[in-house]
Every structure is written in structure tokens, then in C-alpha cells.
Amino acid sequence: MPIKRIRTHLQSDFFKSLTVLLSGTLIAQAIGYAIAPILTRLYNTAEMGELALYMRITGFVAALATLRYELAVPLPKNEGHSYLLYRLSILIGVIVLLICGTILTLFVLSGVLPKFEWWYIVMIVIGSACLILINVGTNWSIRTGTFSLISNQKIYNSFISNGLKWFFAIFSWSYFGLILATVLGYVISSFSFIKNFTKIRGKYKGYVSKRKTYALMKEHKEFPLLNLPHVIVDNGRDMLVATLIFAYFSDSIFGSFSHSYNMLRIPIMLVGVSLSQVFYNQAVAKYNNKEVLKPLFQKTTLILTAISLIPFTVLYLYGEPIFSLVFGSNWGDAGRYSETMSFWLMVNFVISPVSSLPLILGKQKIAFSLGVVSALIQVIPLWVIPELYGNSEEVFVKTLEVISYSQAVWLVFSFFVYYRFVTINDTNLKTAS
């Protein structure tokens, strides 16, 4: 019986889709993590901090630009309606990006942002545009089940960006080289989705209608009204965290913090993102077919809990010596920070896929409230504690401890909120039947 059950799981659509996504993700991340010990010896913590800030800015702009309509792409039962949302997301993204680019340019020319150079603005616009295409294209691929497209673009991105970061270090281009390499990786990887979009336009040409598009905008208005503020809070939090660390501490501390945070997110990047995309696809299908969600919820969280125990425990116990050995002696502080943040990021890893449930179940108001509290937990200590106790590195570590353990507790609470959503949904289905 156990063998038969295992065989059934291996032959399921869930496992097949996860395998396709994981293969590309593992290759892409393996390239990145294999070259990371080289890059950390070629670039210092301050330069890495500048790259991290750039990536937070472009991520914020890209998330804002589509008004979050791309998340609605997998939801309609009619694939033609999904295509209209796909098309709408790109159109809105282009308009918003042009407005943002114009405003940033005017700010720089007027001297409001004197530290921003012209090439930095160009990089923000190009990087954000490519991220928009990648985000929208990814959700279309989730809708159509073409997970190989997502997998391939991750490989292209990782190979190009990491290879160029190493190459540009030869010319001592500092953080300009890091940012340029990242942008070129975005550009190349977005070509997969551009090619796919041009290929499918003819197939769905008959569905194009302003009236239908407007109706779909109204039907999914909760995304700009509820999910967009949530994203503004999340990404605004990341921007504020970066700004506060730069302001109260230093670019080197932010570089170490950012590197530590990214390394702790390895399990999320290797497994969590792929599993999240498959979970979203499967959960939407079950919800539309009026099937219960609790078994999928439980299976997903149990898998992630089992995966997370060993790596996060090792980092909690030996983060500092591991980072010093792998990335160089200059990165020992990053390892120290990883010890502090390990439990927080472990819980975050476990609940990352199921956090999409409010989008499916129409619980975005509650999800927004959870996100606001989470943001405040991160931002307030970084503002208050340095004001009271100074800006030494020891103060930063203590601040990070307050944030990490508070975040972990709050995420556990959020997990039970999501579980409650699923329980109510399944109970209502059984009552209706």
C-alpha cells in the first residue's frame, strides 16, 4: 500500500509540474550559488549593498506597474479571458513605467535626486520593464501549465547575470558592473515570454474586446484595490528597511544583511517558489471545481517543514564560520546575521506557498492587515532602537534579534489564519453538497 501511494504521488500532475519547475530552478540557483563565493571575493559588502538596493527599487516599480492584474491571469475558467488579463497587465505596465521614468528623470534634472546618475535611471526603467514581462509571463505560464517556460527563463537569467558579474569584475566596474549584469540577465530571460506572447496573439485575436476587458477589470478589481496596497506595504517595507540601515548604520552592514537574507532564502528560491507556483495552479483548479483544499494545504506545508529543518538548524548553529569559509573572511558578519534570522526565514519558507490562498478565497483584506503588521514589526525597531541606543554594529544585531523573533511569531499566527481560511472553505463545500 505505501508503494502504491508513492507511485500515485509520483504520477500526479502536482508532482510532474513541480519536477519541471524544480529542474530549472535547481540549475539556475546552482549556477548562482556556485559562483557566489567567487563574487564575494571580487566585490565588497558595500558594492553588494548597492546592487541589493537597485533590485529592491526595480522590484517595487515592477510590482506597482501592473496594478497586480497579472495575479488574476490564472483565475478565469475561460482561457481567452486570461489572455485579456495578460494583455491588460502589459498595457498598464507600459503606461505606468513611462510615467515613473518621466518623473524620475525630472527629479534628477531638477536636482531633487542629486545622487542618482543618468545611467542608474536607465537601468531602473529597463530592469523594471523586463521584470514586468517576466512576472506577467510567469502567471500566464501558470495558467496554461507551461512550466518549462518558467524553468528555462530562470536558467537564462542566472547564467547570463552571474557570468557577466564575474566578467565585469575584471574591469573593476564596481557596482555598475553588478547592476549592468543583472539588467542584461533580465533582458535575455524576458525574451522567452516575449516570444511566447507574439506566438499566441493570433490564437486569441478573436477574444480581444474593450468591453470584455473592462468587464474583467471590474470583476478582478480587488487586485488593484486590495492586493496592490498589500504589495506597496511589502515592497515599501523593503525600501524602508534598506533606507534605515543605510541612514543609521552603513552600506557595508546593509550589504552583509542583504547577502545573509538572500542566502537564507536559498530554500525558498530552490523549492519554495516552484512549489508556490504549482500550489497556486492546483489550488485555483480545485477551487474552480469546488474541491476541498485542506489536503493540498497540509501536503505542501509538511513537505516544506521536512525540507527546512536541517539547513536552517545548521545555519542557526554555525552561520558565522560557514559564511567566513565559503564567502571569505569579510562576510563573517553576514553569517552572524544568518544565525539570528534563521528561525524567521524557516517559518517564512514553510508558509510561502499557502500565502497565496487569500487571492483565491477573496480574503485579501485580512491578508493586507497581516502584511501591515509584519511591515511595522520590521520597520519600527530599525527606527526606534538606533535612536535610543546608537548605531554600532552590536545595536544592529540586537535590533535584528527583536525583528527576527517577532516576525517568526507573527508568521506562525498568519499560518493558522490561512489554515482557518481553508477549513471554512472546505466546511462550506461539504455543507452545500
PDB file of C-alpha atoms in Angstrom, residues 58-253:
ATOM      1  CA  THR A  58      13.127  47.672  -9.616  1.00  0.00           C
ATOM      2  CA  GLY A  59      11.112  45.043  -7.765  1.00  0.00           C
ATOM      3  CA  PHE A  60       8.977  47.767  -6.224  1.00  0.00           C
ATOM      4  CA  VAL A  61       8.371  49.536  -9.565  1.00  0.00           C
ATOM      5  CA  ALA A  62       7.577  46.278 -11.394  1.00  0.00           C
ATOM      6  CA  ALA A  63       5.124  45.154  -8.714  1.00  0.00           C
ATOM      7  CA  LEU A  64       3.405  48.545  -8.741  1.00  0.00           C
ATOM      8  CA  ALA A  65       3.261  48.988 -12.526  1.00  0.00           C
ATOM      9  CA  THR A  66       0.711  46.281 -13.415  1.00  0.00           C
ATOM     10  CA  LEU A  67      -1.680  47.188 -10.568  1.00  0.00           C
ATOM     11  CA  ARG A  68      -1.391  43.449  -9.715  1.00  0.00           C
ATOM     12  CA  TYR A  69      -3.711  42.373 -12.537  1.00  0.00           C
ATOM     13  CA  GLU A  70      -1.115  39.760 -13.551  1.00  0.00           C
ATOM     14  CA  LEU A  71      -2.077  37.731 -10.466  1.00  0.00           C
ATOM     15  CA  ALA A  72      -5.613  37.431 -11.849  1.00  0.00           C
ATOM     16  CA  VAL A  73      -4.365  35.802 -15.080  1.00  0.00           C
ATOM     17  CA  PRO A  74      -4.548  32.186 -13.758  1.00  0.00           C
ATOM     18  CA  LEU A  75      -8.043  32.611 -12.269  1.00  0.00           C
ATOM     19  CA  PRO A  76     -10.668  32.704 -15.101  1.00  0.00           C
ATOM     20  CA  LYS A  77     -12.119  29.397 -16.298  1.00  0.00           C
ATOM     21  CA  ASN A  78     -12.080  30.750 -19.868  1.00  0.00           C
ATOM     22  CA  GLU A  79      -8.529  30.886 -21.236  1.00  0.00           C
ATOM     23  CA  GLY A  80      -9.475  33.723 -23.583  1.00  0.00           C
ATOM     24  CA  HIS A  81     -10.367  35.854 -20.576  1.00  0.00           C
ATOM     25  CA  SER A  82      -6.980  35.010 -19.059  1.00  0.00           C
ATOM     26  CA  TYR A  83      -5.346  36.253 -22.255  1.00  0.00           C
ATOM     27  CA  LEU A  84      -7.217  39.560 -21.997  1.00  0.00           C
ATOM     28  CA  LEU A  85      -5.884  39.993 -18.460  1.00  0.00           C
ATOM     29  CA  TYR A  86      -2.400  39.095 -19.709  1.00  0.00           C
ATOM     30  CA  ARG A  87      -2.660  41.761 -22.405  1.00  0.00           C
ATOM     31  CA  LEU A  88      -4.146  44.292 -19.981  1.00  0.00           C
ATOM     32  CA  SER A  89      -1.339  43.775 -17.450  1.00  0.00           C
ATOM     33  CA  ILE A  90       1.329  44.504 -20.047  1.00  0.00           C
ATOM     34  CA  LEU A  91      -0.518  47.589 -21.327  1.00  0.00           C
ATOM     35  CA  ILE A  92      -0.944  49.048 -17.834  1.00  0.00           C
ATOM     36  CA  GLY A  93       2.679  48.207 -17.041  1.00  0.00           C
ATOM     37  CA  VAL A  94       3.957  50.125 -20.073  1.00  0.00           C
ATOM     38  CA  ILE A  95       1.880  53.205 -19.208  1.00  0.00           C
ATOM     39  CA  VAL A  96       2.878  53.251 -15.523  1.00  0.00           C
ATOM     40  CA  LEU A  97       6.530  52.629 -16.347  1.00  0.00           C
ATOM     41  CA  LEU A  98       6.616  55.550 -18.795  1.00  0.00           C
ATOM     42  CA  ILE A  99       5.115  57.807 -16.117  1.00  0.00           C
ATOM     43  CA  CYS A 100       7.608  56.618 -13.466  1.00  0.00           C
ATOM     44  CA  GLY A 101      10.542  57.017 -15.855  1.00  0.00           C
ATOM     45  CA  THR A 102       9.474  60.564 -16.735  1.00  0.00           C
ATOM     46  CA  ILE A 103       9.056  61.541 -13.070  1.00  0.00           C
ATOM     47  CA  LEU A 104      12.452  60.088 -12.087  1.00  0.00           C
ATOM     48  CA  THR A 105      14.139  61.896 -14.981  1.00  0.00           C
ATOM     49  CA  LEU A 106      12.557  65.216 -13.985  1.00  0.00           C
ATOM     50  CA  PHE A 107      13.649  64.699 -10.373  1.00  0.00           C
ATOM     51  CA  VAL A 108      17.247  64.076 -11.431  1.00  0.00           C
ATOM     52  CA  LEU A 109      17.333  67.047 -13.827  1.00  0.00           C
ATOM     53  CA  SER A 110      15.846  69.349 -11.169  1.00  0.00           C
ATOM     54  CA  GLY A 111      18.391  68.248  -8.561  1.00  0.00           C
ATOM     55  CA  VAL A 112      15.863  66.616  -6.208  1.00  0.00           C
ATOM     56  CA  LEU A 113      17.756  63.321  -6.536  1.00  0.00           C
ATOM     57  CA  PRO A 114      21.355  64.540  -6.974  1.00  0.00           C
ATOM     58  CA  LYS A 115      22.944  61.172  -6.144  1.00  0.00           C
ATOM     59  CA  PHE A 116      21.101  59.401  -8.965  1.00  0.00           C
ATOM     60  CA  GLU A 117      23.142  59.311 -12.171  1.00  0.00           C
ATOM     61  CA  TRP A 118      21.537  59.122 -15.619  1.00  0.00           C
ATOM     62  CA  TRP A 119      22.653  55.532 -16.204  1.00  0.00           C
ATOM     63  CA  TYR A 120      21.002  54.485 -12.929  1.00  0.00           C
ATOM     64  CA  ILE A 121      17.624  55.804 -14.126  1.00  0.00           C
ATOM     65  CA  VAL A 122      18.040  53.951 -17.439  1.00  0.00           C
ATOM     66  CA  MET A 123      18.868  50.742 -15.568  1.00  0.00           C
ATOM     67  CA  ILE A 124      15.808  51.135 -13.330  1.00  0.00           C
ATOM     68  CA  VAL A 125      13.481  51.586 -16.323  1.00  0.00           C
ATOM     69  CA  ILE A 126      14.935  48.705 -18.361  1.00  0.00           C
ATOM     70  CA  GLY A 127      15.152  46.370 -15.364  1.00  0.00           C
ATOM     71  CA  SER A 128      11.590  47.164 -14.270  1.00  0.00           C
ATOM     72  CA  ALA A 129      10.255  46.661 -17.821  1.00  0.00           C
ATOM     73  CA  CYS A 130      11.854  43.232 -18.062  1.00  0.00           C
ATOM     74  CA  LEU A 131      10.598  42.246 -14.605  1.00  0.00           C
ATOM     75  CA  ILE A 132       7.067  43.227 -15.661  1.00  0.00           C
ATOM     76  CA  LEU A 133       7.316  40.934 -18.693  1.00  0.00           C
ATOM     77  CA  ILE A 134       8.724  38.129 -16.547  1.00  0.00           C
ATOM     78  CA  ASN A 135       6.058  38.495 -13.831  1.00  0.00           C
ATOM     79  CA  VAL A 136       3.145  38.646 -16.284  1.00  0.00           C
ATOM     80  CA  GLY A 137       4.577  35.861 -18.442  1.00  0.00           C
ATOM     81  CA  THR A 138       5.096  33.660 -15.396  1.00  0.00           C
ATOM     82  CA  ASN A 139       1.438  33.956 -14.392  1.00  0.00           C
ATOM     83  CA  TRP A 140       0.329  33.167 -17.945  1.00  0.00           C
ATOM     84  CA  SER A 141       2.540  30.063 -17.867  1.00  0.00           C
ATOM     85  CA  ILE A 142       0.978  29.061 -14.542  1.00  0.00           C
ATOM     86  CA  ARG A 143      -2.456  29.458 -16.171  1.00  0.00           C
ATOM     87  CA  THR A 144      -1.558  27.331 -19.207  1.00  0.00           C
ATOM     88  CA  GLY A 145       0.610  24.829 -17.328  1.00  0.00           C
ATOM     89  CA  THR A 146       3.680  25.603 -19.479  1.00  0.00           C
ATOM     90  CA  PHE A 147       6.047  25.386 -16.535  1.00  0.00           C
ATOM     91  CA  SER A 148       9.030  24.642 -18.790  1.00  0.00           C
ATOM     92  CA  LEU A 149       8.881  28.261 -19.983  1.00  0.00           C
ATOM     93  CA  ILE A 150       9.303  29.496 -16.397  1.00  0.00           C
ATOM     94  CA  SER A 151      12.072  26.982 -15.826  1.00  0.00           C
ATOM     95  CA  ASN A 152      14.019  27.994 -18.948  1.00  0.00           C
ATOM     96  CA  GLN A 153      13.914  31.741 -18.275  1.00  0.00           C
ATOM     97  CA  LYS A 154      15.312  31.179 -14.784  1.00  0.00           C
ATOM     98  CA  ILE A 155      18.272  29.314 -16.261  1.00  0.00           C
ATOM     99  CA  TYR A 156      18.924  32.036 -18.869  1.00  0.00           C
ATOM    100  CA  ASN A 157      18.739  34.755 -16.216  1.00  0.00           C
ATOM    101  CA  SER A 158      21.105  33.028 -13.812  1.00  0.00           C
ATOM    102  CA  PHE A 159      23.654  32.033 -16.460  1.00  0.00           C
ATOM    103  CA  ILE A 160      23.850  35.470 -18.106  1.00  0.00           C
ATOM    104  CA  SER A 161      23.758  37.671 -14.989  1.00  0.00           C
ATOM    105  CA  ASN A 162      26.213  35.639 -12.908  1.00  0.00           C
ATOM    106  CA  GLY A 163      28.623  35.115 -15.793  1.00  0.00           C
ATOM    107  CA  LEU A 164      28.668  38.833 -16.563  1.00  0.00           C
ATOM    108  CA  LYS A 165      29.154  39.795 -12.901  1.00  0.00           C
ATOM    109  CA  TRP A 166      32.344  37.747 -12.921  1.00  0.00           C
ATOM    110  CA  PHE A 167      33.420  39.160 -16.311  1.00  0.00           C
ATOM    111  CA  PHE A 168      32.791  42.816 -15.380  1.00  0.00           C
ATOM    112  CA  ALA A 169      34.871  42.403 -12.212  1.00  0.00           C
ATOM    113  CA  ILE A 170      37.920  42.084 -14.485  1.00  0.00           C
ATOM    114  CA  PHE A 171      37.405  45.720 -15.496  1.00  0.00           C
ATOM    115  CA  SER A 172      36.797  46.861 -11.880  1.00  0.00           C
ATOM    116  CA  TRP A 173      33.369  48.263 -12.767  1.00  0.00           C
ATOM    117  CA  SER A 174      32.266  48.042  -9.127  1.00  0.00           C
ATOM    118  CA  TYR A 175      28.506  48.157  -8.513  1.00  0.00           C
ATOM    119  CA  PHE A 176      27.891  49.497 -12.044  1.00  0.00           C
ATOM    120  CA  GLY A 177      29.068  46.124 -13.359  1.00  0.00           C
ATOM    121  CA  LEU A 178      26.863  44.260 -10.878  1.00  0.00           C
ATOM    122  CA  ILE A 179      23.790  46.256 -11.892  1.00  0.00           C
ATOM    123  CA  LEU A 180      24.526  46.042 -15.636  1.00  0.00           C
ATOM    124  CA  ALA A 181      24.975  42.260 -15.418  1.00  0.00           C
ATOM    125  CA  THR A 182      21.682  41.943 -13.534  1.00  0.00           C
ATOM    126  CA  VAL A 183      19.824  44.026 -16.126  1.00  0.00           C
ATOM    127  CA  LEU A 184      21.239  42.030 -19.044  1.00  0.00           C
ATOM    128  CA  GLY A 185      20.123  38.832 -17.294  1.00  0.00           C
ATOM    129  CA  TYR A 186      16.600  40.250 -17.022  1.00  0.00           C
ATOM    130  CA  VAL A 187      16.624  41.274 -20.704  1.00  0.00           C
ATOM    131  CA  ILE A 188      17.699  37.864 -22.014  1.00  0.00           C
ATOM    132  CA  SER A 189      15.331  35.886 -19.777  1.00  0.00           C
ATOM    133  CA  SER A 190      12.344  38.082 -20.702  1.00  0.00           C
ATOM    134  CA  PHE A 191      12.792  37.152 -24.394  1.00  0.00           C
ATOM    135  CA  SER A 192      11.195  33.740 -23.698  1.00  0.00           C
ATOM    136  CA  PHE A 193       7.949  35.390 -22.630  1.00  0.00           C
ATOM    137  CA  ILE A 194       8.073  37.993 -25.428  1.00  0.00           C
ATOM    138  CA  LYS A 195       8.420  35.188 -27.981  1.00  0.00           C
ATOM    139  CA  ASN A 196       5.551  33.262 -26.384  1.00  0.00           C
ATOM    140  CA  PHE A 197       3.318  36.352 -26.347  1.00  0.00           C
ATOM    141  CA  THR A 198       3.878  37.053 -30.059  1.00  0.00           C
ATOM    142  CA  LYS A 199       3.140  33.394 -30.816  1.00  0.00           C
ATOM    143  CA  ILE A 200      -0.225  33.271 -29.007  1.00  0.00           C
ATOM    144  CA  ARG A 201      -1.588  36.655 -30.124  1.00  0.00           C
ATOM    145  CA  GLY A 202      -3.133  35.215 -33.284  1.00  0.00           C
ATOM    146  CA  LYS A 203      -4.801  32.363 -31.398  1.00  0.00           C
ATOM    147  CA  TYR A 204      -6.685  34.725 -29.076  1.00  0.00           C
ATOM    148  CA  LYS A 205      -7.247  37.566 -31.529  1.00  0.00           C
ATOM    149  CA  GLY A 206     -10.988  36.878 -31.594  1.00  0.00           C
ATOM    150  CA  TYR A 207     -11.229  37.434 -27.839  1.00  0.00           C
ATOM    151  CA  VAL A 208      -9.839  40.978 -27.925  1.00  0.00           C
ATOM    152  CA  SER A 209     -12.592  43.344 -26.850  1.00  0.00           C
ATOM    153  CA  LYS A 210     -12.540  46.601 -24.909  1.00  0.00           C
ATOM    154  CA  ARG A 211     -15.924  45.758 -23.392  1.00  0.00           C
ATOM    155  CA  LYS A 212     -14.777  42.322 -22.174  1.00  0.00           C
ATOM    156  CA  THR A 213     -11.508  43.760 -20.905  1.00  0.00           C
ATOM    157  CA  TYR A 214     -13.341  46.440 -18.941  1.00  0.00           C
ATOM    158  CA  ALA A 215     -15.696  43.797 -17.511  1.00  0.00           C
ATOM    159  CA  LEU A 216     -12.702  41.706 -16.409  1.00  0.00           C
ATOM    160  CA  MET A 217     -11.102  44.779 -14.829  1.00  0.00           C
ATOM    161  CA  LYS A 218     -14.253  45.290 -12.754  1.00  0.00           C
ATOM    162  CA  GLU A 219     -14.549  41.587 -11.914  1.00  0.00           C
ATOM    163  CA  HIS A 220     -10.984  41.480 -10.582  1.00  0.00           C
ATOM    164  CA  LYS A 221     -10.905  44.974  -9.084  1.00  0.00           C
ATOM    165  CA  GLU A 222      -9.844  43.523  -5.721  1.00  0.00           C
ATOM    166  CA  PHE A 223      -6.311  43.146  -7.096  1.00  0.00           C
ATOM    167  CA  PRO A 224      -5.612  46.888  -7.566  1.00  0.00           C
ATOM    168  CA  LEU A 225      -7.840  47.826  -4.618  1.00  0.00           C
ATOM    169  CA  LEU A 226      -6.641  45.250  -2.073  1.00  0.00           C
ATOM    170  CA  ASN A 227      -3.590  43.363  -3.296  1.00  0.00           C
ATOM    171  CA  LEU A 228      -1.789  46.432  -4.654  1.00  0.00           C
ATOM    172  CA  PRO A 229      -1.786  48.204  -1.256  1.00  0.00           C
ATOM    173  CA  HIS A 230      -0.501  44.933   0.216  1.00  0.00           C
ATOM    174  CA  VAL A 231       2.382  44.908  -2.272  1.00  0.00           C
ATOM    175  CA  ILE A 232       3.078  48.594  -1.678  1.00  0.00           C
ATOM    176  CA  VAL A 233       3.347  47.802   2.035  1.00  0.00           C
ATOM    177  CA  ASP A 234       5.621  44.777   1.442  1.00  0.00           C
ATOM    178  CA  ASN A 235       7.909  46.433  -1.091  1.00  0.00           C
ATOM    179  CA  GLY A 236       7.756  49.777   0.694  1.00  0.00           C
ATOM    180  CA  ARG A 237       8.862  47.928   3.819  1.00  0.00           C
ATOM    181  CA  ASP A 238      11.874  46.531   1.957  1.00  0.00           C
ATOM    182  CA  MET A 239      12.751  50.006   0.702  1.00  0.00           C
ATOM    183  CA  LEU A 240      12.383  51.488   4.196  1.00  0.00           C
ATOM    184  CA  VAL A 241      14.493  48.725   5.735  1.00  0.00           C
ATOM    185  CA  ALA A 242      17.258  49.450   3.222  1.00  0.00           C
ATOM    186  CA  THR A 243      16.962  53.216   3.764  1.00  0.00           C
ATOM    187  CA  LEU A 244      17.038  52.932   7.567  1.00  0.00           C
ATOM    188  CA  ILE A 245      20.061  50.623   7.567  1.00  0.00           C
ATOM    189  CA  PHE A 246      21.887  52.978   5.189  1.00  0.00           C
ATOM    190  CA  ALA A 247      20.887  56.001   7.308  1.00  0.00           C
ATOM    191  CA  TYR A 248      21.559  54.667  10.824  1.00  0.00           C
ATOM    192  CA  PHE A 249      24.332  52.155  10.159  1.00  0.00           C
ATOM    193  CA  SER A 250      26.294  51.781   6.882  1.00  0.00           C
ATOM    194  CA  ASP A 251      26.244  50.464   3.329  1.00  0.00           C
ATOM    195  CA  SER A 252      28.597  47.659   4.415  1.00  0.00           C
ATOM    196  CA  ILE A 253      26.194  46.500   7.136  1.00  0.00           C
TER     197      ILE A 253
END
